[in-house]
């Protein structure tokens, strides 16, 4: 017997219609690309999104067309999200930190019809304009006054499109499984692959993201996504915040510690989201300037493992809860969030931090298991580690225009490429990417664990560990560190410090001091680049 419930499609347009209706005066603030702070509200955003949707229809954009954006977190980018997906086209976010040939590949693979681009990013399009034949026009996201001179043909002005069109539009109704947005994975090896989200998956992910033990979104919150809207849709915040009517604060192109701090203070932000490198900049700014942000209660941090020293600094020095989260582009991206269970609230600090550095428990909707090389399921005892497999209503079932996904098994589980343990309470702890784990004498050493611990040493600001060849052990760890200000790290000191934190046989065989670590387009340390740079390093223990 089927339930007698309406089969109302879950559509992205309903988020902005709802916010207009019940939270219309809640503000959306942007540090604009042009410079000044722009202020308006959900009602205005909805009206302008409808104008833009009418403009897109006039340009001939139809259901299923892929419309690219190359833009920072701003109110105009937010309008694109709703206008494009709202009419059944696909919002395809491009990452401006990609190399020109990667951008060209992605634009051509997606066969984008139009590109919406921030004025300061137009030079990137100029570089590739002659190689992207599917493009019918480039919309510069500014007003007529601020459009830069450019040789690109078919240049359109965003504010002209808004002005020339009315907001008279009923959002169309279509199947909730229609594709809504497209996001290519960072693709550290091979070509980037497209994760294609649907209206249904986006809405269910938004519901889940708003839960108290996930992002805890509500109309009371003031949310600043530092994580870019081109990095898995800013982790879904533009949808979840809209669902709840939270005040949104967009940082535009300025992501340095001082600029973020100013916005946090001026707008009384309560919750912010970003990768560890961003928070490192902010923590340094606060410490150097002896300041803080009294309204900020929570940050969510993920994309790469968060070192314990950072969680502690947020909590102890500034009274801010850092929620460590894990996810992937293929997962829209939320997978797990680390929040302390009631049974641990009164535990000692060391126990709580031990839990908080784990990547957390699965968000309802995400199923997880770990498997060995033969795909045998492993126990959830916090000790056995294997590849993490996931399944759920916002996890990709395949890649865009790829016939057979090798990442999915016949039961539909998706192989994440991450190695982890799962403890009896459901907390996962990522030990590595399958390709980064260091294989020493047949045993595995977790590069993530070593890096995290090394970053707790006062002489170290940033650390990465790679495996390099060893004649006896196959691979041994090489530590690469960026020193803390005015410090000269010494391997013996660091190994002394590490020796009661990790197994003795894990201690790095050698160390390289570097000025900086190579950071990829989504803020992660590029292990591939480090292997290119230092992979042939001869270890003293190998001579
Ligand atoms: P992306 O699709 O670019 O967001 O990258 C997803 C990958 O980032 C995951 O498969 C993990 O390897 C890594 N990752 C994301 N969050 C974390 C985290 N909290 N700790 C460790 N690795 C993470």
XYZ file of C-alpha atoms and ligand atoms in Angstrom:
566
model
C 0.000 0.000 0.000
C 1.366 3.428 -0.885
C 1.113 6.387 1.461
C -1.367 9.084 0.605
C 1.052 11.968 0.459
C 1.435 14.569 -2.287
C 4.322 13.939 -4.601
C 5.432 17.565 -4.700
C 8.792 17.836 -6.520
C 11.697 19.161 -4.431
C 12.965 22.117 -6.471
C 15.705 24.653 -5.762
C 13.438 27.580 -6.737
C 11.219 26.756 -3.747
C 14.098 27.694 -1.397
C 14.302 31.277 -2.571
C 10.497 31.639 -2.892
C 10.144 30.427 0.690
C 12.899 32.722 1.994
C 11.278 35.681 0.217
C 7.939 34.834 1.814
C 8.888 34.060 5.409
C 12.311 35.719 5.847
C 12.126 38.363 3.112
C 13.775 41.094 5.142
C 16.674 38.950 6.359
C 19.840 40.436 4.917
C 22.407 39.217 2.410
C 25.644 41.195 2.681
C 28.519 41.124 0.174
C 31.960 42.610 -0.008
C 31.548 43.332 -3.701
C 34.201 42.732 -6.322
C 34.027 46.473 -7.044
C 34.933 47.153 -3.384
C 31.983 48.586 -1.416
C 29.788 46.505 0.884
C 26.499 45.636 -0.817
C 23.413 45.066 1.326
C 20.026 43.723 0.376
C 17.677 40.952 1.485
C 16.100 37.672 0.395
C 13.133 39.536 -1.112
C 15.435 41.599 -3.346
C 17.520 38.529 -4.181
C 14.411 36.650 -5.267
C 13.213 39.534 -7.469
C 16.615 39.897 -9.143
C 16.920 36.116 -9.606
C 13.590 36.159 -11.460
C 14.771 39.045 -13.647
C 17.939 37.103 -14.433
C 15.899 33.979 -15.153
C 13.833 35.954 -17.679
C 17.063 37.255 -19.231
C 18.409 33.719 -19.548
C 15.222 32.571 -21.236
C 15.531 35.442 -23.726
C 19.099 34.370 -24.439
C 17.651 30.991 -25.382
C 18.794 29.050 -22.323
C 16.751 25.864 -21.971
C 16.263 22.966 -19.582
C 19.530 21.036 -19.242
C 21.842 23.736 -20.670
C 25.079 24.066 -18.733
C 25.717 27.676 -17.706
C 29.104 28.328 -16.147
C 30.038 30.761 -13.406
C 33.592 31.899 -12.695
C 33.008 33.995 -9.650
C 33.664 34.753 -5.980
C 31.106 34.478 -3.200
C 28.811 37.420 -3.914
C 25.109 38.271 -4.101
C 25.290 38.132 -7.915
C 26.732 34.629 -7.838
C 23.932 33.707 -5.412
C 21.376 35.058 -7.908
C 22.966 32.957 -10.665
C 22.557 29.822 -8.534
C 18.812 30.425 -8.294
C 18.120 31.877 -11.753
C 20.007 29.191 -13.675
C 18.820 26.142 -11.734
C 15.384 27.696 -11.226
C 14.579 27.485 -14.932
C 15.945 23.948 -15.191
C 19.387 24.796 -16.568
C 22.538 23.629 -14.787
C 24.753 25.912 -12.710
C 28.297 24.863 -13.487
C 30.783 26.492 -11.116
C 34.333 26.961 -12.410
C 37.291 27.301 -10.081
C 39.403 30.384 -10.952
C 42.427 28.786 -9.322
C 42.637 26.129 -12.039
C 45.286 26.301 -14.745
C 44.025 27.633 -18.126
C 44.221 24.213 -19.817
C 42.167 22.634 -17.004
C 39.564 25.389 -17.377
C 39.466 24.841 -21.123
C 39.040 21.100 -20.653
C 36.195 21.539 -18.168
C 34.329 24.186 -20.190
C 34.565 22.056 -23.329
C 33.638 18.855 -21.539
C 30.557 20.516 -20.052
C 29.806 22.285 -23.383
C 28.837 25.438 -21.539
C 26.546 27.848 -23.393
C 27.326 30.997 -21.392
C 29.856 31.969 -18.749
C 29.061 34.419 -15.955
C 32.348 35.930 -14.826
C 33.438 38.446 -12.206
C 35.142 41.470 -13.768
C 38.496 40.741 -12.108
C 38.444 37.168 -13.446
C 37.738 38.140 -17.060
C 41.473 37.892 -17.954
C 41.218 34.137 -17.279
C 38.481 33.830 -19.883
C 40.466 36.007 -22.307
C 43.287 33.454 -22.053
C 41.072 30.563 -23.134
C 38.387 32.352 -25.219
C 39.744 31.062 -28.552
C 39.548 27.439 -27.351
C 35.962 27.230 -26.069
C 33.706 27.019 -29.149
C 30.461 26.163 -27.343
C 30.314 29.565 -25.631
C 27.666 31.931 -27.028
C 28.351 34.815 -24.662
C 30.279 35.973 -21.622
C 28.289 37.841 -18.974
C 30.454 40.142 -16.858
C 28.982 40.306 -13.357
C 29.058 44.052 -12.839
C 27.422 47.231 -14.117
C 28.156 49.076 -17.352
C 30.529 51.507 -15.575
C 32.767 48.752 -14.275
C 33.022 46.518 -17.340
C 36.703 46.251 -18.208
C 37.931 46.800 -21.748
C 38.188 43.429 -23.397
C 38.719 41.874 -26.801
C 36.370 39.010 -25.946
C 33.448 38.978 -28.340
C 29.845 38.644 -27.167
C 30.459 40.377 -23.878
C 27.244 41.042 -21.950
C 26.698 43.173 -18.871
C 25.034 41.513 -15.868
C 23.301 44.632 -14.557
C 21.941 45.410 -18.051
C 20.366 41.931 -18.111
C 18.781 42.588 -14.712
C 17.556 46.043 -15.723
C 16.184 45.035 -19.102
C 14.010 42.241 -17.731
C 11.016 42.114 -15.436
C 10.668 39.988 -12.323
C 7.365 38.658 -13.596
C 8.036 34.918 -13.569
C 6.456 31.788 -12.147
C 9.241 29.297 -11.492
C 8.623 26.288 -13.744
C 7.762 22.922 -12.177
C 9.645 19.869 -13.419
C 10.894 16.480 -12.229
C 12.902 16.803 -8.991
C 15.541 14.461 -10.400
C 16.445 17.039 -13.065
C 20.124 18.023 -12.953
C 20.655 21.332 -11.151
C 24.371 21.938 -10.754
C 27.667 20.591 -11.940
C 30.958 20.608 -10.134
C 34.198 19.038 -11.344
C 36.426 17.246 -8.853
C 39.879 18.644 -8.273
C 41.287 15.674 -10.212
C 44.805 15.365 -8.826
C 45.342 12.580 -11.330
C 43.785 12.281 -14.779
C 41.166 14.678 -16.064
C 38.689 16.293 -13.688
C 35.336 14.501 -13.470
C 31.912 16.103 -13.178
C 29.636 15.483 -10.188
C 26.126 16.327 -11.373
C 23.702 17.182 -8.589
C 19.916 17.166 -8.883
C 17.219 19.404 -7.419
C 16.168 16.545 -5.162
C 19.688 15.816 -3.899
C 20.332 19.520 -3.277
C 17.170 19.993 -1.221
C 17.705 16.847 0.849
C 21.330 17.878 1.444
C 20.120 21.334 2.510
C 17.690 19.822 5.040
C 20.488 17.648 6.430
C 23.011 20.486 6.528
C 20.694 22.625 8.646
C 20.452 20.027 11.453
C 21.738 21.101 14.895
C 24.624 18.619 14.890
C 25.602 19.458 11.325
C 25.833 23.179 10.385
C 23.086 24.245 12.795
C 21.505 26.754 10.425
C 18.524 28.868 11.411
C 17.109 32.342 10.866
C 18.924 33.465 14.032
C 22.324 32.644 12.588
C 24.591 34.961 10.622
C 26.552 32.761 8.250
C 29.779 33.579 6.429
C 30.887 30.962 3.913
C 34.586 31.584 3.283
C 34.559 28.314 1.391
C 34.069 29.379 -2.221
C 30.831 28.887 -4.102
C 33.040 27.208 -6.738
C 34.124 24.568 -4.196
C 31.173 22.145 -4.038
C 28.652 24.986 -3.887
C 30.239 26.466 -0.758
C 29.422 23.157 0.944
C 25.724 23.757 0.205
C 25.455 26.849 2.414
C 23.755 29.050 -0.224
C 20.929 26.484 -0.196
C 20.812 25.563 3.514
C 21.022 29.196 4.673
C 18.224 30.152 2.279
C 16.078 27.235 3.473
C 16.303 28.575 7.032
C 16.404 32.320 6.302
C 19.823 32.761 7.932
C 21.536 36.097 7.311
C 24.238 35.509 4.706
C 27.554 37.326 4.514
C 29.603 36.879 1.333
C 33.299 37.793 1.470
C 33.782 38.466 -2.266
C 37.367 38.170 -3.488
C 39.110 39.240 -0.252
C 39.916 36.151 1.781
C 42.884 37.363 3.871
C 42.706 37.337 7.685
C 42.186 41.105 8.057
C 39.329 41.319 5.513
C 37.501 38.287 6.888
C 37.935 39.588 10.427
C 36.404 42.940 9.495
C 33.307 41.309 7.979
C 32.916 38.932 10.932
C 32.932 41.885 13.310
C 30.885 44.342 11.250
C 28.111 41.852 10.515
C 28.110 40.054 13.903
C 28.727 36.705 12.244
C 27.855 33.663 14.387
C 28.992 30.845 12.122
C 31.669 30.605 9.414
C 32.873 27.819 7.135
C 36.225 27.261 5.458
C 39.297 25.097 4.910
C 42.147 25.017 7.484
C 44.453 27.362 5.522
C 41.851 30.114 5.776
C 41.502 29.667 9.533
C 45.266 29.595 9.921
C 45.355 33.089 8.382
C 42.565 34.289 10.657
C 44.038 32.805 13.855
C 47.383 34.435 13.057
C 45.627 37.749 12.464
C 43.796 37.536 15.801
C 46.957 36.629 17.684
C 49.124 39.286 15.990
C 46.516 41.980 16.626
C 45.356 40.746 20.008
C 41.748 40.767 18.870
C 38.810 38.392 18.426
C 35.166 38.199 17.254
C 32.826 37.975 20.247
C 29.738 36.940 18.216
C 31.412 33.994 16.458
C 30.246 30.755 18.119
C 31.099 28.064 15.611
C 33.250 27.352 12.596
C 33.090 24.342 10.374
C 36.335 23.246 8.885
C 37.160 20.473 6.449
C 38.389 19.726 2.957
C 41.580 18.478 4.525
C 42.402 17.201 8.020
C 42.283 19.808 10.758
C 45.251 19.743 13.150
C 44.462 19.441 16.852
C 46.450 22.622 17.540
C 43.891 24.562 15.468
C 40.868 23.038 17.229
C 42.484 23.821 20.567
C 43.414 27.358 19.620
C 39.853 28.160 18.512
C 38.431 26.691 21.708
C 40.962 27.706 24.341
C 42.114 31.083 23.018
C 38.854 32.332 21.520
C 35.989 30.227 22.947
C 34.862 29.108 19.470
C 33.719 25.564 18.694
C 35.476 24.151 15.637
C 33.464 21.397 13.995
C 35.678 19.143 11.964
C 33.862 17.834 8.890
C 34.678 15.435 6.109
C 33.142 15.256 2.671
C 33.791 15.165 -1.031
C 32.631 16.849 -4.221
C 30.928 13.556 -5.061
C 28.953 13.865 -1.797
C 27.503 17.373 -2.311
C 29.793 17.444 -0.083
C 28.683 16.618 3.481
C 29.626 13.195 4.857
C 30.520 13.449 8.538
C 30.731 16.125 11.221
C 32.554 15.817 14.522
C 30.384 17.007 17.370
C 30.879 15.852 20.962
C 28.188 13.431 22.162
C 26.385 14.206 25.441
C 28.148 11.239 27.019
C 31.528 12.927 26.375
C 30.668 16.461 27.420
C 32.113 15.970 30.884
C 35.174 14.055 29.670
C 38.577 15.611 30.207
C 39.954 17.940 27.562
C 42.377 15.400 26.133
C 39.539 12.925 25.484
C 37.355 15.584 23.891
C 40.117 16.787 21.586
C 40.872 13.187 20.698
C 37.255 12.943 19.480
C 37.225 16.343 17.811
C 40.212 15.600 15.608
C 38.299 12.666 14.188
C 36.312 13.541 11.079
C 33.041 12.806 12.866
C 29.899 10.747 12.595
C 27.842 10.352 9.429
C 25.113 12.868 8.791
C 21.729 11.107 8.628
C 21.311 9.882 5.053
C 24.929 8.827 4.550
C 25.640 5.094 4.916
C 29.258 4.080 5.438
C 31.430 0.992 5.609
C 35.134 0.194 5.419
C 36.506 -2.629 3.305
C 39.828 -4.378 2.728
C 41.521 -4.970 -0.664
C 39.096 -7.807 -1.397
C 36.048 -5.642 -0.548
C 35.453 -7.590 2.708
C 33.742 -5.444 5.286
C 35.898 -4.553 8.303
C 34.760 -4.083 11.920
C 33.842 -0.712 13.427
C 36.279 -1.040 16.304
C 38.277 2.153 15.813
C 41.339 0.055 14.927
C 40.759 -1.745 11.630
C 41.322 0.569 8.711
C 40.235 0.168 5.140
C 38.818 2.070 2.211
C 35.712 4.063 3.062
C 32.646 3.272 0.926
C 29.546 5.480 1.044
C 25.960 5.463 -0.188
C 23.158 7.991 0.117
C 20.645 10.321 -1.537
C 23.140 13.147 -2.210
C 26.066 10.995 -3.356
C 26.842 10.758 -7.075
C 25.749 7.577 -8.831
C 28.190 8.194 -11.706
C 30.155 10.979 -13.364
C 28.907 13.360 -16.040
C 29.445 11.870 -19.532
C 31.449 8.912 -18.174
C 30.007 5.562 -19.315
C 31.115 3.286 -16.507
C 32.213 4.651 -13.194
C 35.004 2.528 -11.781
C 34.376 4.146 -8.402
C 30.995 2.449 -7.891
C 30.444 -1.217 -7.024
C 27.473 -3.292 -8.194
C 25.483 -2.460 -5.020
C 25.874 1.231 -5.715
C 28.468 1.933 -3.026
C 30.915 4.682 -3.950
C 34.603 4.086 -3.174
C 35.880 7.337 -1.691
C 39.599 6.648 -2.104
C 39.993 7.584 1.582
C 41.325 5.164 4.174
C 39.834 5.357 7.654
C 38.802 3.632 10.864
C 35.245 3.694 12.217
C 34.853 3.478 15.993
C 31.940 1.789 17.808
C 30.194 5.166 18.265
C 30.322 5.847 14.514
C 33.172 8.395 14.423
C 35.400 7.982 11.407
C 39.057 8.911 11.422
C 40.666 9.400 8.038
C 44.211 8.098 8.028
C 44.969 8.920 4.402
C 44.028 8.974 0.768
C 44.684 5.474 -0.589
C 47.378 6.992 -2.793
C 49.087 9.022 -0.036
C 49.398 6.356 2.637
C 53.050 5.469 3.350
C 53.769 1.766 3.005
C 56.686 0.916 5.251
C 57.726 -2.742 5.552
C 54.242 -3.928 4.625
C 52.595 -1.732 7.292
C 50.823 1.577 6.755
C 51.843 4.921 8.192
C 49.224 7.666 8.205
C 50.667 10.807 6.640
C 47.682 12.806 7.965
C 48.317 11.752 11.551
C 52.014 12.612 11.338
C 51.260 16.008 9.777
C 48.666 16.843 12.411
C 50.962 15.965 15.245
C 53.928 17.797 13.719
C 51.794 20.946 13.398
C 51.378 20.917 17.177
C 55.128 21.605 17.586
C 55.723 25.296 18.371
C 58.427 25.659 15.685
C 56.142 24.395 12.907
C 53.515 26.427 11.100
C 52.585 23.986 8.357
C 53.652 20.389 7.691
C 53.234 17.684 5.101
C 54.524 14.139 4.957
C 55.168 12.012 1.875
C 56.566 8.528 1.455
C 59.921 8.287 -0.332
C 61.736 5.232 -1.529
C 63.735 3.200 0.979
C 65.771 0.129 -0.088
C 64.830 -1.919 2.978
C 61.376 -0.670 4.002
C 60.033 0.176 0.535
C 58.868 3.635 1.725
C 59.688 5.836 4.681
C 58.174 9.179 5.759
C 59.784 12.459 4.744
C 58.557 15.483 6.703
C 58.324 18.842 4.932
C 57.797 21.793 7.262
C 57.158 25.483 6.968
C 58.664 27.037 10.109
C 56.677 29.192 12.521
C 57.842 32.831 12.553
C 61.544 33.219 13.400
C 61.948 29.531 14.238
C 64.381 26.970 12.851
C 62.865 23.518 13.292
C 65.263 20.653 13.955
C 64.301 17.082 13.083
C 65.589 15.629 16.357
C 63.422 18.070 18.379
C 60.378 17.330 16.312
C 60.903 13.581 16.530
C 61.351 13.890 20.306
C 58.055 15.718 20.418
C 56.356 13.156 18.175
C 57.765 10.110 19.905
C 55.072 9.903 22.581
C 52.326 10.740 20.088
C 52.894 8.190 17.328
C 54.519 4.753 17.077
C 58.337 4.946 17.086
C 58.591 3.323 13.671
C 56.418 6.099 12.199
C 58.937 8.871 13.016
C 60.081 10.681 9.841
C 63.505 9.624 8.563
C 64.304 13.106 7.320
C 62.977 16.638 7.151
C 62.992 19.419 4.567
C 62.387 23.019 5.601
C 60.389 24.890 2.953
C 59.144 28.462 2.629
C 55.666 27.298 1.749
C 53.762 24.198 0.693
C 52.148 23.942 -2.750
C 48.409 24.529 -2.303
C 45.902 23.368 -4.925
C 42.794 25.004 -6.306
C 40.613 24.031 -3.343
C 43.057 24.948 -0.579
C 44.590 21.501 -0.059
C 48.297 20.724 0.061
C 49.224 19.164 -3.281
C 50.851 15.862 -2.399
C 51.376 15.122 -6.089
C 53.455 18.290 -6.416
C 55.400 17.462 -3.236
C 56.159 14.025 -4.646
C 57.391 15.664 -7.871
C 59.581 18.040 -5.854
C 60.935 15.706 -3.187
C 60.015 12.172 -4.296
C 63.624 11.423 -5.287
C 65.036 12.680 -2.014
C 67.677 10.291 -0.688
C 66.993 9.532 2.957
C 70.012 9.395 5.317
C 68.718 5.993 6.449
C 68.815 4.722 2.851
C 72.511 5.312 2.259
P 37.100 17.479 -2.754
O 36.243 16.629 -3.578
O 38.030 18.353 -3.519
O 36.310 18.248 -1.739
O 38.070 16.506 -1.942
C 37.563 15.473 -1.146
C 38.691 14.829 -0.392
O 39.271 15.753 0.523
C 38.265 13.669 0.466
O 38.129 12.481 -0.274
C 39.399 13.604 1.465
O 40.534 12.937 0.942
C 39.763 15.055 1.661
N 39.101 15.575 2.862
C 37.985 16.306 2.949
N 37.715 16.618 4.227
C 38.695 16.059 4.974
C 38.989 15.999 6.372
N 38.238 16.622 7.258
N 40.067 15.292 6.757
C 40.856 14.659 5.869
N 40.642 14.693 4.544
C 39.575 15.380 4.099
